[in-house]
Amino acid sequence: MCSSDLLVEGTERYVFDRVGDGYAMSAFSGGETAPGYLAHDLPRSREFFRESMEGSFQPVATFLNNLRICRIFEDYSAALFNRTLQVHRNGRTETRELPNRDEFARAIAEDLAMPRCPWEPAVKVIERVTGRPFFN
């Protein structure tokens, strides 16, 4: 990796940089800044991660309120966030809303190539946590 590498997947852009003793990944989605990551070579104690881990299981946590499945293939990638599917291919992004269970299941089976993916229990958890139906 050189001082700064760029990966482009349709409307998604990822910039990788060496930062001190670690690596940083900055993410941009449709021109807007998205969550990024910083990884250090230094080992951390288990206690260092306790607050973050416990917070990710609180009822308001993004992790429990959204469904995200991403898959990278040889010639394209697909990202599902709740009921929005983005397929990145040849520098372009196709975005589709998946309004019902049938279209959602078809997208997971075909676009993500995961026909046995157990998405239904995840949807039930999201509905229970949010108190709202996942499909209208």
Coordinates of N, CA and C in Angstrom, one line a residue:
M1 N 0.8 -1.2 0.0 CA 0.0 0.0 0.0 C 0.9 1.2 0.0
C2 N 0.6 2.2 -0.9 CA 1.4 3.4 -0.9 C 0.9 4.4 0.2
S3 N 1.3 5.6 0.2 CA 0.9 6.5 1.2 C -0.6 6.8 1.3
S4 N -1.2 6.7 0.1 CA -2.7 6.8 0.1 C -3.2 6.0 -1.1
D5 N -4.1 5.1 -0.9 CA -4.7 4.3 -1.9 C -6.2 4.6 -2.0
L6 N -6.8 4.5 -3.2 CA -8.2 4.8 -3.4 C -8.8 3.6 -4.0
L7 N -10.0 3.2 -3.5 CA -10.8 2.2 -4.0 C -12.2 2.8 -4.3
V8 N -12.7 2.6 -5.6 CA -13.9 3.2 -6.0 C -14.9 2.0 -6.3
E9 N -16.1 2.0 -5.8 CA -17.1 1.1 -6.1 C -18.4 1.9 -6.4
G10 N -18.6 2.2 -7.6 CA -19.8 3.0 -8.0 C -19.7 4.4 -7.3
T11 N -20.7 4.7 -6.4 CA -20.8 5.9 -5.7 C -20.1 5.9 -4.4
E12 N -19.5 4.7 -4.1 CA -18.7 4.5 -2.8 C -17.3 4.7 -3.1
R13 N -16.6 5.5 -2.2 CA -15.1 5.6 -2.3 C -14.5 5.4 -1.0
Y14 N -13.4 4.7 -1.0 CA -12.6 4.4 0.2 C -11.2 4.8 0.0
V15 N -10.7 5.6 1.0 CA -9.3 6.0 0.9 C -8.5 5.4 2.1
F16 N -7.4 4.7 1.8 CA -6.6 4.0 2.8 C -5.3 4.8 2.9
D17 N -5.0 5.1 4.2 CA -3.7 5.9 4.5 C -3.0 5.2 5.6
R18 N -1.7 5.3 5.6 CA -0.9 4.9 6.7 C -0.9 6.1 7.7
V19 N -1.2 5.9 9.0 CA -1.3 6.9 10.0 C -0.5 6.5 11.2
G20 N 0.7 7.1 11.4 CA 1.5 6.7 12.5 C 1.8 5.2 12.5
D21 N 1.4 4.5 13.6 CA 1.6 3.1 13.7 C 0.5 2.2 13.2
G22 N -0.5 2.8 12.5 CA -1.7 2.1 12.0 C -2.1 2.5 10.6
Y23 N -3.3 2.2 10.3 CA -3.9 2.5 9.1 C -5.3 3.1 9.3
A24 N -5.6 4.0 8.4 CA -6.9 4.7 8.4 C -7.6 4.4 7.1
M25 N -9.0 4.2 7.2 CA -9.8 4.1 6.0 C -10.9 5.1 6.2
S26 N -10.9 6.1 5.2 CA -12.0 7.1 5.1 C -12.9 6.6 4.1
A27 N -14.2 6.7 4.4 CA -15.3 6.3 3.4 C -16.1 7.4 3.0
F28 N -16.6 7.4 1.8 CA -17.4 8.4 1.2 C -18.5 7.7 0.4
S29 N -19.8 8.1 0.7 CA -20.9 7.5 0.1 C -21.7 8.6 -0.7
G30 N -21.7 8.5 -2.0 CA -22.4 9.5 -2.8 C -21.9 10.9 -2.5
G31 N -20.6 11.1 -2.3 CA -20.0 12.4 -2.0 C -20.1 12.8 -0.6
E32 N -20.8 12.1 0.3 CA -20.9 12.5 1.7 C -19.9 11.6 2.5
T33 N -19.4 12.1 3.6 CA -18.5 11.3 4.5 C -19.3 10.2 5.2
A34 N -18.8 9.0 5.2 CA -19.4 7.9 5.8 C -18.5 7.5 7.0
P35 N -19.0 6.6 7.9 CA -18.1 6.1 8.9 C -16.8 5.5 8.4
G36 N -15.7 5.9 9.0 CA -14.4 5.3 8.6 C -13.8 4.5 9.8
Y37 N -12.6 4.1 9.6 CA -12.0 3.2 10.6 C -10.5 3.6 10.8
L38 N -10.0 3.4 12.0 CA -8.5 3.5 12.3 C -8.1 2.3 13.0
A39 N -7.1 1.6 12.5 CA -6.5 0.4 13.1 C -5.1 0.6 13.5
H40 N -4.8 0.3 14.7 CA -3.4 0.5 15.2 C -2.8 -0.9 15.3
D41 N -1.4 -0.9 15.2 CA -0.7 -2.1 15.4 C -0.6 -2.5 16.9
L42 N -0.8 -1.5 17.8 CA -0.7 -1.8 19.2 C -1.8 -2.7 19.8
P43 N -1.5 -3.7 20.5 CA -2.5 -4.5 21.1 C -3.3 -3.8 22.2
R44 N -4.6 -4.0 22.4 CA -5.4 -3.4 23.4 C -6.0 -4.5 24.3
S45 N -6.3 -4.1 25.5 CA -6.8 -5.0 26.5 C -8.3 -5.2 26.2
R46 N -8.9 -6.3 26.7 CA -10.3 -6.5 26.5 C -11.1 -5.4 27.1
E47 N -10.7 -4.9 28.2 CA -11.4 -3.8 28.9 C -11.5 -2.5 28.0
F48 N -10.5 -2.3 27.1 CA -10.5 -1.1 26.3 C -11.8 -1.1 25.4
F49 N -12.3 -2.3 25.0 CA -13.4 -2.4 24.1 C -14.8 -2.6 24.8
R50 N -14.8 -2.7 26.1 CA -16.0 -3.0 26.8 C -17.2 -2.0 26.5
E51 N -16.9 -0.7 26.7 CA -17.9 0.3 26.5 C -18.5 0.3 25.1
S52 N -17.7 0.2 24.1 CA -18.1 0.1 22.7 C -19.0 -1.1 22.4
M53 N -18.5 -2.3 22.9 CA -19.2 -3.5 22.7 C -20.6 -3.5 23.4
E54 N -20.6 -3.0 24.6 CA -21.9 -2.9 25.3 C -22.9 -1.9 24.7
G55 N -22.3 -0.8 24.2 CA -23.1 0.2 23.5 C -23.7 -0.3 22.2
S56 N -23.0 -1.2 21.6 CA -23.6 -1.7 20.3 C -24.8 -2.6 20.4
F57 N -25.1 -3.0 21.7 CA -26.2 -3.8 21.9 C -27.4 -3.1 22.7
Q58 N -27.3 -1.8 22.8 CA -28.3 -1.0 23.4 C -29.5 -0.9 22.4
P59 N -30.7 -0.7 22.9 CA -31.9 -0.7 21.9 C -31.8 0.4 20.9
V60 N -31.0 1.5 21.1 CA -30.9 2.6 20.1 C -29.7 2.4 19.2
A61 N -29.0 1.3 19.3 CA -27.8 1.1 18.5 C -28.1 0.8 17.1
T62 N -27.3 1.4 16.2 CA -27.5 1.2 14.7 C -27.5 -0.3 14.4
F63 N -26.6 -1.0 15.0 CA -26.5 -2.5 14.8 C -27.8 -3.2 15.0
L64 N -28.7 -2.8 16.0 CA -29.9 -3.5 16.2 C -31.1 -2.9 15.5
N65 N -30.9 -1.7 14.9 CA -32.0 -1.0 14.3 C -32.0 -1.1 12.7
N66 N -30.9 -1.7 12.2 CA -30.8 -1.7 10.7 C -30.3 -3.1 10.3
L67 N -30.6 -3.4 9.1 CA -30.1 -4.6 8.5 C -29.1 -4.3 7.4
R68 N -27.9 -4.8 7.4 CA -26.9 -4.5 6.4 C -26.2 -5.8 6.0
I69 N -26.2 -6.0 4.7 CA -25.5 -7.2 4.1 C -24.7 -6.7 2.9
C70 N -23.4 -6.9 2.9 CA -22.6 -6.5 1.8 C -21.8 -7.7 1.2
R71 N -21.6 -7.7 -0.1 CA -20.9 -8.9 -0.7 C -20.1 -8.4 -1.9
I72 N -18.9 -8.8 -2.0 CA -18.0 -8.4 -3.1 C -17.7 -9.6 -3.9
F73 N -18.0 -9.4 -5.2 CA -17.8 -10.5 -6.2 C -16.6 -10.1 -7.1
E74 N -16.2 -11.0 -8.0 CA -15.1 -10.7 -9.0 C -15.4 -9.5 -9.8
D75 N -16.7 -9.3 -10.3 CA -16.9 -8.2 -11.2 C -17.9 -7.1 -10.7
Y76 N -18.4 -7.3 -9.5 CA -19.3 -6.3 -8.9 C -19.4 -6.5 -7.4
S77 N -20.0 -5.5 -6.8 CA -20.3 -5.7 -5.4 C -21.8 -5.2 -5.1
A78 N -22.3 -5.8 -4.1 CA -23.7 -5.4 -3.7 C -23.8 -5.1 -2.3
A79 N -24.6 -4.1 -1.9 CA -24.8 -3.7 -0.5 C -26.2 -3.4 -0.3
L80 N -26.7 -4.1 0.7 CA -28.1 -3.9 1.1 C -28.1 -3.2 2.5
F81 N -28.8 -2.1 2.6 CA -29.0 -1.4 3.8 C -30.5 -1.2 4.0
N82 N -31.1 -2.0 5.0 CA -32.5 -2.0 5.2 C -33.1 -2.5 3.9
R83 N -34.0 -1.7 3.3 CA -34.7 -2.1 2.1 C -34.1 -1.4 0.8
T84 N -32.9 -0.9 0.9 CA -32.3 -0.2 -0.2 C -31.1 -1.1 -0.7
L85 N -31.1 -1.5 -1.9 CA -30.0 -2.3 -2.5 C -29.2 -1.5 -3.5
Q86 N -27.9 -1.5 -3.3 CA -27.0 -0.8 -4.3 C -26.1 -1.9 -4.9
V87 N -26.1 -1.9 -6.2 CA -25.2 -2.8 -7.0 C -24.2 -2.0 -7.7
H88 N -22.9 -2.1 -7.4 CA -21.8 -1.4 -7.9 C -21.1 -2.2 -9.0
R89 N -21.2 -1.7 -10.2 CA -20.6 -2.5 -11.3 C -20.1 -1.5 -12.4
N90 N -18.8 -1.7 -12.9 CA -18.2 -0.9 -13.9 C -18.3 0.6 -13.6
G91 N -18.0 1.0 -12.4 CA -17.9 2.4 -12.0 C -19.3 3.0 -11.9
R92 N -20.4 2.3 -12.0 CA -21.7 2.8 -11.8 C -22.4 2.1 -10.7
T93 N -23.4 2.8 -10.1 CA -24.2 2.3 -9.0 C -25.7 2.3 -9.4
E94 N -26.3 1.1 -9.3 CA -27.7 1.0 -9.5 C -28.4 0.8 -8.1
T95 N -29.3 1.7 -7.8 CA -30.0 1.7 -6.5 C -31.5 1.3 -6.7
R96 N -31.9 0.3 -5.9 CA -33.3 -0.1 -5.9 C -33.9 -0.2 -4.5
E97 N -35.1 0.3 -4.4 CA -35.8 0.1 -3.1 C -36.6 -1.3 -3.2
L98 N -36.6 -2.0 -2.1 CA -37.2 -3.3 -2.1 C -38.4 -3.2 -1.2
P99 N -39.6 -3.0 -1.7 CA -40.8 -2.6 -0.9 C -41.5 -3.8 -0.2
N100 N -41.2 -5.0 -0.6 CA -41.9 -6.1 0.0 C -41.0 -7.3 0.2
R101 N -41.6 -8.3 0.9 CA -40.8 -9.5 1.2 C -40.3 -10.3 0.0
D102 N -41.1 -10.4 -1.0 CA -40.7 -11.1 -2.2 C -39.6 -10.5 -2.9
E103 N -39.6 -9.2 -3.1 CA -38.5 -8.5 -3.8 C -37.2 -8.5 -3.0
F104 N -37.4 -8.4 -1.6 CA -36.3 -8.4 -0.7 C -35.6 -9.8 -0.8
A105 N -36.4 -10.9 -0.7 CA -35.9 -12.2 -0.8 C -35.2 -12.5 -2.1
R106 N -35.8 -12.0 -3.2 CA -35.2 -12.2 -4.5 C -33.8 -11.5 -4.6
A107 N -33.7 -10.3 -4.1 CA -32.5 -9.5 -4.1 C -31.4 -10.2 -3.3
I108 N -31.7 -10.8 -2.2 CA -30.8 -11.5 -1.4 C -30.3 -12.8 -2.1
A109 N -31.3 -13.5 -2.7 CA -30.9 -14.7 -3.4 C -30.1 -14.4 -4.7
E110 N -30.5 -13.4 -5.4 CA -29.9 -13.2 -6.8 C -28.8 -12.2 -6.7
D111 N -29.0 -11.0 -6.3 CA -28.0 -9.9 -6.3 C -26.9 -10.2 -5.4
L112 N -27.2 -10.7 -4.2 CA -26.2 -11.0 -3.2 C -25.8 -12.5 -3.2
A113 N -26.5 -13.3 -4.1 CA -26.1 -14.7 -4.2 C -26.1 -15.4 -2.9
M114 N -27.1 -15.2 -2.0 CA -27.2 -15.8 -0.7 C -28.6 -16.4 -0.5
P115 N -29.0 -17.4 -1.3 CA -30.4 -17.8 -1.2 C -30.8 -18.5 0.1
R116 N -29.8 -18.9 0.9 CA -30.1 -19.5 2.2 C -29.9 -18.6 3.4
C117 N -29.6 -17.3 3.1 CA -29.4 -16.3 4.1 C -30.6 -16.2 5.1
P118 N -30.4 -16.3 6.4 CA -31.5 -16.3 7.3 C -31.9 -14.9 7.7
W119 N -32.4 -14.1 6.7 CA -32.7 -12.7 6.9 C -34.0 -12.5 7.7
E120 N -34.9 -13.5 7.7 CA -36.2 -13.3 8.3 C -36.1 -13.1 9.9
P121 N -35.2 -13.9 10.6 CA -35.1 -13.7 12.0 C -34.5 -12.3 12.3
A122 N -33.6 -11.8 11.5 CA -33.0 -10.5 11.7 C -34.1 -9.4 11.5
V123 N -34.9 -9.6 10.5 CA -36.0 -8.6 10.3 C -37.0 -8.6 11.5
K124 N -37.2 -9.8 12.1 CA -38.1 -9.8 13.3 C -37.5 -9.1 14.5
V125 N -36.2 -9.2 14.7 CA -35.5 -8.5 15.8 C -35.6 -7.0 15.5
I126 N -35.4 -6.6 14.3 CA -35.4 -5.1 14.0 C -36.9 -4.6 14.3
E127 N -37.9 -5.4 13.9 CA -39.3 -5.0 14.1 C -39.6 -4.9 15.6
R128 N -39.0 -5.9 16.4 CA -39.3 -5.9 17.8 C -38.6 -4.7 18.5
V129 N -37.3 -4.4 18.1 CA -36.6 -3.3 18.7 C -37.1 -2.0 18.4
T130 N -37.5 -1.8 17.1 CA -38.0 -0.5 16.6 C -39.5 -0.3 16.9
G131 N -40.2 -1.4 17.0 CA -41.7 -1.3 17.2 C -42.4 -0.9 15.9
R132 N -41.7 -1.1 14.8 CA -42.3 -0.7 13.4 C -42.1 -1.9 12.5
P133 N -43.1 -2.0 11.6 CA -42.9 -3.1 10.6 C -41.7 -2.7 9.6
F134 N -41.0 -3.7 9.2 CA -39.9 -3.5 8.3 C -40.4 -3.3 6.9
F135 N -41.4 -4.0 6.5 CA -42.1 -3.8 5.2 C -43.4 -3.1 5.4
N136 N -43.7 -2.1 4.5 CA -44.9 -1.4 4.7 C -46.1 -2.1 4.2

